[in-house]
């Protein structure tokens, strides 16, 4: 359904979603995410959400995730790896933070969250 991986060395959290989630699943995911971030003692972190292999989710689950995400205070950069354009359109509504980018590949996502390289090649002004 989903897998959460924490890389303390890079202060990086990766979530891979591969199946349909319901509202209860989204609450469990966020609870597990928060527990792992706390356990890793990350003061701030980058997040890669890989939904490239994930089916389109229900509107209820998307709304619930959007509510949970407003409580993520320590995230400094977000990259969302999307597959189908429909998936990108669906999650674009809930990820409106200025430090969020949508990417086609995991490597592109990694470059954004670790080095500030904009998807498509240009780096951010710094």
PDB file of C-alpha atoms in Angstrom:
ATOM      1  CA  UNK A   1       0.000   0.000   0.000  1.00  0.00           C
ATOM      2  CA  UNK A   2       2.713   2.497   1.035  1.00  0.00           C
ATOM      3  CA  UNK A   3       6.286   2.498   2.269  1.00  0.00           C
ATOM      4  CA  UNK A   4       8.027   5.193   4.309  1.00  0.00           C
ATOM      5  CA  UNK A   5      11.832   5.433   4.236  1.00  0.00           C
ATOM      6  CA  UNK A   6      13.881   7.888   6.310  1.00  0.00           C
ATOM      7  CA  UNK A   7      17.438   8.853   5.347  1.00  0.00           C
ATOM      8  CA  UNK A   8      18.827  10.702   8.397  1.00  0.00           C
ATOM      9  CA  UNK A   9      22.077  11.608   6.628  1.00  0.00           C
ATOM     10  CA  UNK A  10      20.238  13.714   4.060  1.00  0.00           C
ATOM     11  CA  UNK A  11      17.253  14.584   6.309  1.00  0.00           C
ATOM     12  CA  UNK A  12      15.124  13.014   3.610  1.00  0.00           C
ATOM     13  CA  UNK A  13      11.829  11.175   3.873  1.00  0.00           C
ATOM     14  CA  UNK A  14      10.478   9.145   0.980  1.00  0.00           C
ATOM     15  CA  UNK A  15       6.927   7.849   0.747  1.00  0.00           C
ATOM     16  CA  UNK A  16       6.079   5.384  -2.001  1.00  0.00           C
ATOM     17  CA  UNK A  17       2.375   4.829  -2.608  1.00  0.00           C
ATOM     18  CA  UNK A  18       1.262   1.885  -4.729  1.00  0.00           C
ATOM     19  CA  UNK A  19      -2.419   1.255  -3.946  1.00  0.00           C
ATOM     20  CA  UNK A  20      -5.752   2.839  -3.168  1.00  0.00           C
ATOM     21  CA  UNK A  21      -5.941   4.366   0.292  1.00  0.00           C
ATOM     22  CA  UNK A  22      -9.028   5.282   2.226  1.00  0.00           C
ATOM     23  CA  UNK A  23      -9.368   8.045   4.815  1.00  0.00           C
ATOM     24  CA  UNK A  24      -8.299   5.722   7.668  1.00  0.00           C
ATOM     25  CA  UNK A  25      -5.236   4.635   5.643  1.00  0.00           C
ATOM     26  CA  UNK A  26      -4.225   8.258   5.114  1.00  0.00           C
ATOM     27  CA  UNK A  27      -4.451   8.904   8.871  1.00  0.00           C
ATOM     28  CA  UNK A  28      -2.289   5.822   9.543  1.00  0.00           C
ATOM     29  CA  UNK A  29       0.250   6.932   6.940  1.00  0.00           C
ATOM     30  CA  UNK A  30       0.564  10.392   8.505  1.00  0.00           C
ATOM     31  CA  UNK A  31       0.780   8.907  12.003  1.00  0.00           C
ATOM     32  CA  UNK A  32       3.577   6.529  10.908  1.00  0.00           C
ATOM     33  CA  UNK A  33       5.297   9.368   9.056  1.00  0.00           C
ATOM     34  CA  UNK A  34       5.261  11.613  12.128  1.00  0.00           C
ATOM     35  CA  UNK A  35       6.520   8.769  14.350  1.00  0.00           C
ATOM     36  CA  UNK A  36       9.431   8.025  12.013  1.00  0.00           C
ATOM     37  CA  UNK A  37      10.371  11.712  11.716  1.00  0.00           C
ATOM     38  CA  UNK A  38      10.311  12.047  15.506  1.00  0.00           C
ATOM     39  CA  UNK A  39      12.327   8.847  15.973  1.00  0.00           C
ATOM     40  CA  UNK A  40      14.923  10.074  13.470  1.00  0.00           C
ATOM     41  CA  UNK A  41      15.070  13.428  15.308  1.00  0.00           C
ATOM     42  CA  UNK A  42      14.769  15.475  12.140  1.00  0.00           C
ATOM     43  CA  UNK A  43      14.497  19.183  12.922  1.00  0.00           C
ATOM     44  CA  UNK A  44      13.627  19.760   9.268  1.00  0.00           C
ATOM     45  CA  UNK A  45      13.446  17.429   6.313  1.00  0.00           C
ATOM     46  CA  UNK A  46      12.818  17.108   2.594  1.00  0.00           C
ATOM     47  CA  UNK A  47       9.974  14.910   1.376  1.00  0.00           C
ATOM     48  CA  UNK A  48       9.688  12.879  -1.797  1.00  0.00           C
ATOM     49  CA  UNK A  49       6.231  11.471  -2.424  1.00  0.00           C
ATOM     50  CA  UNK A  50       6.357   8.877  -5.206  1.00  0.00           C
ATOM     51  CA  UNK A  51       2.876   8.248  -6.589  1.00  0.00           C
ATOM     52  CA  UNK A  52       3.994   7.190 -10.065  1.00  0.00           C
ATOM     53  CA  UNK A  53       2.660   3.636  -9.552  1.00  0.00           C
ATOM     54  CA  UNK A  54      -0.406   4.691  -7.578  1.00  0.00           C
ATOM     55  CA  UNK A  55      -3.970   4.666  -8.916  1.00  0.00           C
ATOM     56  CA  UNK A  56      -6.121   7.793  -8.800  1.00  0.00           C
ATOM     57  CA  UNK A  57      -7.408   8.210  -5.239  1.00  0.00           C
ATOM     58  CA  UNK A  58     -10.891   9.039  -3.964  1.00  0.00           C
ATOM     59  CA  UNK A  59     -11.728  12.698  -3.388  1.00  0.00           C
ATOM     60  CA  UNK A  60     -12.350  11.928   0.300  1.00  0.00           C
ATOM     61  CA  UNK A  61      -8.835  10.528   0.737  1.00  0.00           C
ATOM     62  CA  UNK A  62      -7.297  13.475  -1.135  1.00  0.00           C
ATOM     63  CA  UNK A  63      -9.192  15.915   1.104  1.00  0.00           C
ATOM     64  CA  UNK A  64      -8.050  14.028   4.227  1.00  0.00           C
ATOM     65  CA  UNK A  65      -4.407  14.061   3.061  1.00  0.00           C
ATOM     66  CA  UNK A  66      -4.680  17.775   2.345  1.00  0.00           C
ATOM     67  CA  UNK A  67      -5.859  18.335   5.914  1.00  0.00           C
ATOM     68  CA  UNK A  68      -2.996  16.257   7.337  1.00  0.00           C
ATOM     69  CA  UNK A  69      -0.406  18.022   5.186  1.00  0.00           C
ATOM     70  CA  UNK A  70      -1.276  21.452   6.561  1.00  0.00           C
ATOM     71  CA  UNK A  71       0.144  20.222   9.883  1.00  0.00           C
ATOM     72  CA  UNK A  72       3.583  19.362   8.441  1.00  0.00           C
ATOM     73  CA  UNK A  73       5.594  22.281   9.818  1.00  0.00           C
ATOM     74  CA  UNK A  74       9.188  21.040   9.473  1.00  0.00           C
ATOM     75  CA  UNK A  75       9.235  20.109   5.788  1.00  0.00           C
ATOM     76  CA  UNK A  76      11.572  22.364   3.767  1.00  0.00           C
ATOM     77  CA  UNK A  77      11.158  20.923   0.250  1.00  0.00           C
ATOM     78  CA  UNK A  78       8.664  18.560  -1.366  1.00  0.00           C
ATOM     79  CA  UNK A  79       8.971  16.684  -4.636  1.00  0.00           C
ATOM     80  CA  UNK A  80       6.105  14.613  -5.970  1.00  0.00           C
ATOM     81  CA  UNK A  81       6.926  11.975  -8.547  1.00  0.00           C
ATOM     82  CA  UNK A  82       3.840  11.501 -10.693  1.00  0.00           C
ATOM     83  CA  UNK A  83       3.022   9.039 -13.401  1.00  0.00           C
ATOM     84  CA  UNK A  84      -0.231   9.812 -15.156  1.00  0.00           C
ATOM     85  CA  UNK A  85      -1.140  13.425 -15.786  1.00  0.00           C
ATOM     86  CA  UNK A  86      -4.451  12.804 -14.010  1.00  0.00           C
ATOM     87  CA  UNK A  87      -2.581  11.904 -10.812  1.00  0.00           C
ATOM     88  CA  UNK A  88      -0.559  15.114 -11.083  1.00  0.00           C
ATOM     89  CA  UNK A  89      -3.708  17.169 -11.513  1.00  0.00           C
ATOM     90  CA  UNK A  90      -5.327  15.467  -8.529  1.00  0.00           C
ATOM     91  CA  UNK A  91      -2.509  16.146  -6.060  1.00  0.00           C
ATOM     92  CA  UNK A  92      -1.598  19.601  -7.375  1.00  0.00           C
ATOM     93  CA  UNK A  93      -4.621  20.984  -5.491  1.00  0.00           C
ATOM     94  CA  UNK A  94      -3.363  19.844  -2.067  1.00  0.00           C
ATOM     95  CA  UNK A  95       0.345  20.571  -2.546  1.00  0.00           C
ATOM     96  CA  UNK A  96       0.359  24.316  -3.055  1.00  0.00           C
ATOM     97  CA  UNK A  97       3.385  25.198  -0.937  1.00  0.00           C
ATOM     98  CA  UNK A  98       5.972  27.306  -2.801  1.00  0.00           C
ATOM     99  CA  UNK A  99       8.643  24.678  -2.042  1.00  0.00           C
ATOM    100  CA  UNK A 100       6.756  21.884  -3.843  1.00  0.00           C
ATOM    101  CA  UNK A 101       7.705  20.617  -7.293  1.00  0.00           C
ATOM    102  CA  UNK A 102       6.166  17.918  -9.480  1.00  0.00           C
ATOM    103  CA  UNK A 103       8.630  15.657 -11.248  1.00  0.00           C
ATOM    104  CA  UNK A 104       8.563  12.832 -13.737  1.00  0.00           C
ATOM    105  CA  UNK A 105      11.340  10.782 -12.150  1.00  0.00           C
ATOM    106  CA  UNK A 106      12.789   9.999  -8.741  1.00  0.00           C
ATOM    107  CA  UNK A 107      16.213  11.366  -9.806  1.00  0.00           C
ATOM    108  CA  UNK A 108      14.623  14.681 -10.748  1.00  0.00           C
ATOM    109  CA  UNK A 109      12.860  14.739  -7.353  1.00  0.00           C
ATOM    110  CA  UNK A 110      16.105  14.006  -5.528  1.00  0.00           C
ATOM    111  CA  UNK A 111      17.900  16.842  -7.340  1.00  0.00           C
ATOM    112  CA  UNK A 112      15.134  19.264  -6.310  1.00  0.00           C
ATOM    113  CA  UNK A 113      14.946  18.388  -2.614  1.00  0.00           C
ATOM    114  CA  UNK A 114      18.694  18.002  -2.020  1.00  0.00           C
ATOM    115  CA  UNK A 115      20.221  20.570  -4.380  1.00  0.00           C
ATOM    116  CA  UNK A 116      17.422  22.957  -5.398  1.00  0.00           C
ATOM    117  CA  UNK A 117      17.665  21.984  -9.061  1.00  0.00           C
ATOM    118  CA  UNK A 118      14.344  22.785 -10.652  1.00  0.00           C
ATOM    119  CA  UNK A 119      12.692  19.966 -12.594  1.00  0.00           C
ATOM    120  CA  UNK A 120      13.724  20.489 -16.175  1.00  0.00           C
ATOM    121  CA  UNK A 121      17.288  21.505 -15.289  1.00  0.00           C
ATOM    122  CA  UNK A 122      17.532  25.087 -13.981  1.00  0.00           C
ATOM    123  CA  UNK A 123      18.606  25.565 -10.371  1.00  0.00           C
ATOM    124  CA  UNK A 124      16.807  27.931  -8.044  1.00  0.00           C
ATOM    125  CA  UNK A 125      18.311  31.333  -7.329  1.00  0.00           C
ATOM    126  CA  UNK A 126      20.175  31.157  -4.102  1.00  0.00           C
TER     127      UNK A 126
END
